[in-house]
């Protein structure tokens, strides 16, 4: 497996000494009614003062502007266009001051359990090389979402892609998703829907790779965090609830296509050169066929 190719934002940055402050970045795109509960439950999730950045990718519902106007600690930061999740998050982190050394990046449709953010920060004391810390994520029905997973290998990735949609308990999906009793542990990557990161670690990998518009940007980030010498740590004592993809539900077919495009980008980056060309062609053809089958009708 070869190292990832250079992305659009891979420039050398000077190391900055940050303070101990907490910043929260959420990427908004007409988030609707989910945004206010996100901000308000956050107040119970930590005893720290917090700066909240709404990195807005072009909302038209007026909600981010209203939420920011009604709350002193919330700032509306337009990104200049729909940059995708990673691009928006990068702009949000850039808007934070140097006093902020802890960055929580989250979807705006997350609701925080009391004390959950403080629990993530406390875990960092037990893991001095921890770069990313992910909470236990529950679905609205109470089920636990498998948010701390292994990195996708060829075998696990293909097995999960081929069988995951109709054979939920297949061995490749179960191995990849790491569905087992929640315990604090390291993982290959953590769900991008909600995680805490040392800002030093975020800087060390130059943040998200903006070639990923949506999906796989968290897998890629987690892998690069590990390669940079940090750990991805799952902290199930910290809980949040993921209400659901408000902004993506309106364009599910488009998001499905984007998911497969990102999957190809991730695999192609890691299997470059002439010898891997047949593999890349096969994967591209297979993913294209899968999208057609899942979106027909």
Short mmCIF file of N, CA, C and O in Angstrom, two decimals, residues 2-14 86-87 90-91 94 197 201-213 215-225 227-228 265-266 269-270 272:
data_model
loop_
_atom_site.label_atom_id
_atom_site.label_comp_id
_atom_site.label_asym_id
_atom_site.label_seq_id
_atom_site.Cartn_x
_atom_site.Cartn_y
_atom_site.Cartn_z
N UNK A 2 0.64 2.09 -0.92
CA UNK A 2 1.44 3.28 -1.04
C UNK A 2 0.81 4.44 -0.29
O UNK A 2 -0.37 4.47 -0.02
N UNK A 3 1.64 5.39 0.05
CA UNK A 3 1.14 6.56 0.76
C UNK A 3 0.21 7.36 -0.13
O UNK A 3 0.29 7.32 -1.35
N UNK A 4 -0.66 8.10 0.49
CA UNK A 4 -1.65 8.89 -0.25
C UNK A 4 -0.98 9.98 -1.06
O UNK A 4 0.01 10.57 -0.67
N UNK A 5 -1.55 10.25 -2.22
CA UNK A 5 -1.04 11.32 -3.05
C UNK A 5 -1.34 12.67 -2.42
O UNK A 5 -2.23 12.80 -1.58
N UNK A 6 -0.65 13.66 -2.86
CA UNK A 6 -0.82 15.00 -2.31
C UNK A 6 -2.18 15.56 -2.69
O UNK A 6 -2.59 15.53 -3.83
N UNK A 7 -2.88 16.11 -1.71
CA UNK A 7 -4.19 16.70 -1.92
C UNK A 7 -4.08 18.18 -2.19
O UNK A 7 -3.00 18.73 -2.33
N UNK A 8 -5.22 18.84 -2.19
CA UNK A 8 -5.25 20.24 -2.59
C UNK A 8 -4.71 21.18 -1.52
O UNK A 8 -4.41 22.32 -1.81
N UNK A 9 -4.61 20.70 -0.26
CA UNK A 9 -4.22 21.59 0.81
C UNK A 9 -2.95 21.12 1.51
O UNK A 9 -2.69 21.50 2.64
N UNK A 10 -2.16 20.28 0.87
CA UNK A 10 -0.99 19.70 1.50
C UNK A 10 0.21 20.65 1.41
O UNK A 10 1.07 20.50 0.57
N UNK A 11 0.24 21.67 2.24
CA UNK A 11 1.37 22.57 2.29
C UNK A 11 1.97 22.51 3.67
O UNK A 11 1.30 22.22 4.66
N UNK A 12 3.26 22.78 3.78
CA UNK A 12 3.94 22.73 5.06
C UNK A 12 3.50 23.91 5.91
O UNK A 12 3.45 25.05 5.45
N UNK A 13 3.17 23.63 7.17
CA UNK A 13 2.78 24.70 8.08
C UNK A 13 3.70 24.69 9.29
O UNK A 13 4.18 23.65 9.71
N UNK A 14 3.95 25.87 9.82
CA UNK A 14 4.80 25.97 11.00
C UNK A 14 4.04 25.46 12.22
O UNK A 14 2.83 25.63 12.33
N UNK A 86 -15.20 18.03 4.52
CA UNK A 86 -13.83 18.27 4.90
C UNK A 86 -13.38 19.70 4.63
O UNK A 86 -12.72 20.32 5.47
N UNK A 87 -13.74 20.23 3.47
CA UNK A 87 -13.37 21.60 3.13
C UNK A 87 -13.98 22.60 4.09
O UNK A 87 -13.32 23.54 4.55
N UNK A 90 -12.24 22.34 7.52
CA UNK A 90 -10.92 22.99 7.50
C UNK A 90 -11.05 24.50 7.67
O UNK A 90 -10.28 25.13 8.40
N UNK A 91 -12.02 25.12 6.97
CA UNK A 91 -12.21 26.56 7.10
C UNK A 91 -12.65 26.93 8.51
O UNK A 91 -12.26 27.97 9.05
N UNK A 94 -9.65 26.84 10.83
CA UNK A 94 -8.80 28.01 10.56
C UNK A 94 -9.34 29.26 11.24
O UNK A 94 -8.56 30.18 11.55
N UNK A 197 -10.36 16.38 18.64
CA UNK A 197 -9.01 16.24 18.13
C UNK A 197 -8.08 17.24 18.79
O UNK A 197 -8.46 18.39 19.02
N UNK A 201 -2.48 17.64 16.49
CA UNK A 201 -2.60 16.48 15.62
C UNK A 201 -3.28 16.84 14.31
O UNK A 201 -2.89 16.37 13.24
N UNK A 202 -4.30 17.69 14.38
CA UNK A 202 -5.00 18.15 13.17
C UNK A 202 -4.01 18.85 12.24
O UNK A 202 -3.98 18.61 11.03
N UNK A 203 -3.19 19.73 12.81
CA UNK A 203 -2.19 20.44 12.01
C UNK A 203 -1.16 19.49 11.41
O UNK A 203 -0.70 19.70 10.29
N UNK A 204 -0.79 18.47 12.17
CA UNK A 204 0.29 17.58 11.73
C UNK A 204 -0.05 16.82 10.46
O UNK A 204 0.84 16.38 9.73
N UNK A 205 -1.35 16.65 10.18
CA UNK A 205 -1.79 15.96 8.95
C UNK A 205 -2.45 16.93 7.97
O UNK A 205 -3.04 16.50 6.98
N UNK A 206 -2.36 18.23 8.25
CA UNK A 206 -2.91 19.29 7.38
C UNK A 206 -4.43 19.20 7.26
O UNK A 206 -5.02 19.58 6.25
N UNK A 207 -5.09 18.65 8.28
CA UNK A 207 -6.54 18.59 8.28
C UNK A 207 -7.10 17.60 7.28
O UNK A 207 -6.45 16.64 6.86
N UNK A 208 -8.35 17.83 6.89
CA UNK A 208 -9.02 16.95 5.93
C UNK A 208 -8.45 17.14 4.53
O UNK A 208 -8.04 18.23 4.15
N UNK A 209 -8.46 16.06 3.76
CA UNK A 209 -8.14 16.12 2.34
C UNK A 209 -9.41 16.55 1.61
O UNK A 209 -10.41 15.82 1.58
N UNK A 210 -9.37 17.72 0.99
CA UNK A 210 -10.57 18.30 0.41
C UNK A 210 -10.99 17.68 -0.92
O UNK A 210 -12.01 18.06 -1.49
N UNK A 211 -10.21 16.72 -1.42
CA UNK A 211 -10.67 16.01 -2.61
C UNK A 211 -11.89 15.16 -2.31
O UNK A 211 -12.67 14.81 -3.21
N UNK A 212 -12.07 14.80 -1.02
CA UNK A 212 -13.25 14.05 -0.61
C UNK A 212 -14.36 15.04 -0.30
O UNK A 212 -14.31 15.73 0.72
N UNK A 213 -15.34 15.15 -1.18
CA UNK A 213 -16.44 16.08 -0.96
C UNK A 213 -17.28 15.64 0.24
O UNK A 213 -17.65 16.43 1.10
N UNK A 215 -17.94 11.67 2.53
CA UNK A 215 -17.68 10.25 2.72
C UNK A 215 -16.19 9.93 2.50
O UNK A 215 -15.55 10.47 1.60
N UNK A 216 -15.70 9.05 3.33
CA UNK A 216 -14.32 8.57 3.32
C UNK A 216 -13.31 9.63 3.75
O UNK A 216 -12.14 9.32 3.90
N UNK A 217 -13.75 10.89 3.92
CA UNK A 217 -12.80 11.88 4.42
C UNK A 217 -12.37 11.55 5.85
O UNK A 217 -11.24 11.83 6.24
N UNK A 218 -13.25 10.89 6.62
CA UNK A 218 -12.88 10.50 7.98
C UNK A 218 -11.99 9.26 7.99
O UNK A 218 -11.07 9.15 8.82
N UNK A 219 -12.22 8.33 7.07
CA UNK A 219 -11.34 7.16 6.95
C UNK A 219 -9.93 7.61 6.58
O UNK A 219 -8.94 7.19 7.20
N UNK A 220 -9.85 8.47 5.59
CA UNK A 220 -8.56 9.00 5.16
C UNK A 220 -7.87 9.76 6.28
O UNK A 220 -6.67 9.58 6.52
N UNK A 221 -8.61 10.59 7.01
CA UNK A 221 -8.03 11.36 8.11
C UNK A 221 -7.51 10.43 9.20
O UNK A 221 -6.39 10.61 9.69
N UNK A 222 -8.31 9.44 9.57
CA UNK A 222 -7.88 8.52 10.61
C UNK A 222 -6.62 7.76 10.24
O UNK A 222 -5.73 7.57 11.07
N UNK A 223 -6.52 7.36 8.98
CA UNK A 223 -5.33 6.64 8.55
C UNK A 223 -4.10 7.54 8.61
O UNK A 223 -3.03 7.13 9.06
N UNK A 224 -4.24 8.79 8.16
CA UNK A 224 -3.10 9.70 8.17
C UNK A 224 -2.70 10.09 9.60
O UNK A 224 -1.52 10.29 9.89
N UNK A 225 -3.69 10.20 10.49
CA UNK A 225 -3.39 10.46 11.89
C UNK A 225 -2.52 9.33 12.46
O UNK A 225 -1.53 9.58 13.16
N UNK A 227 -0.57 7.26 10.75
CA UNK A 227 0.74 7.28 10.12
C UNK A 227 1.62 8.40 10.66
O UNK A 227 2.85 8.32 10.59
N UNK A 228 1.00 9.45 11.19
CA UNK A 228 1.75 10.56 11.76
C UNK A 228 2.19 10.29 13.20
O UNK A 228 2.82 11.15 13.82
N UNK A 265 -11.70 6.83 -4.87
CA UNK A 265 -10.56 7.71 -4.64
C UNK A 265 -9.66 7.17 -3.54
O UNK A 265 -8.43 7.15 -3.68
N UNK A 266 -10.28 6.71 -2.46
CA UNK A 266 -9.51 6.17 -1.34
C UNK A 266 -8.68 4.96 -1.77
O UNK A 266 -7.49 4.86 -1.48
N UNK A 269 -5.90 5.83 -4.51
CA UNK A 269 -4.76 6.52 -3.91
C UNK A 269 -3.75 5.54 -3.32
O UNK A 269 -2.55 5.78 -3.34
N UNK A 270 -4.27 4.46 -2.80
CA UNK A 270 -3.42 3.53 -2.07
C UNK A 270 -2.94 2.35 -2.92
O UNK A 270 -2.25 1.47 -2.43
N UNK A 272 -1.47 2.65 -6.46
CA UNK A 272 -1.06 3.39 -7.64
C UNK A 272 -0.06 2.58 -8.46
O UNK A 272 0.42 1.54 -8.04
#
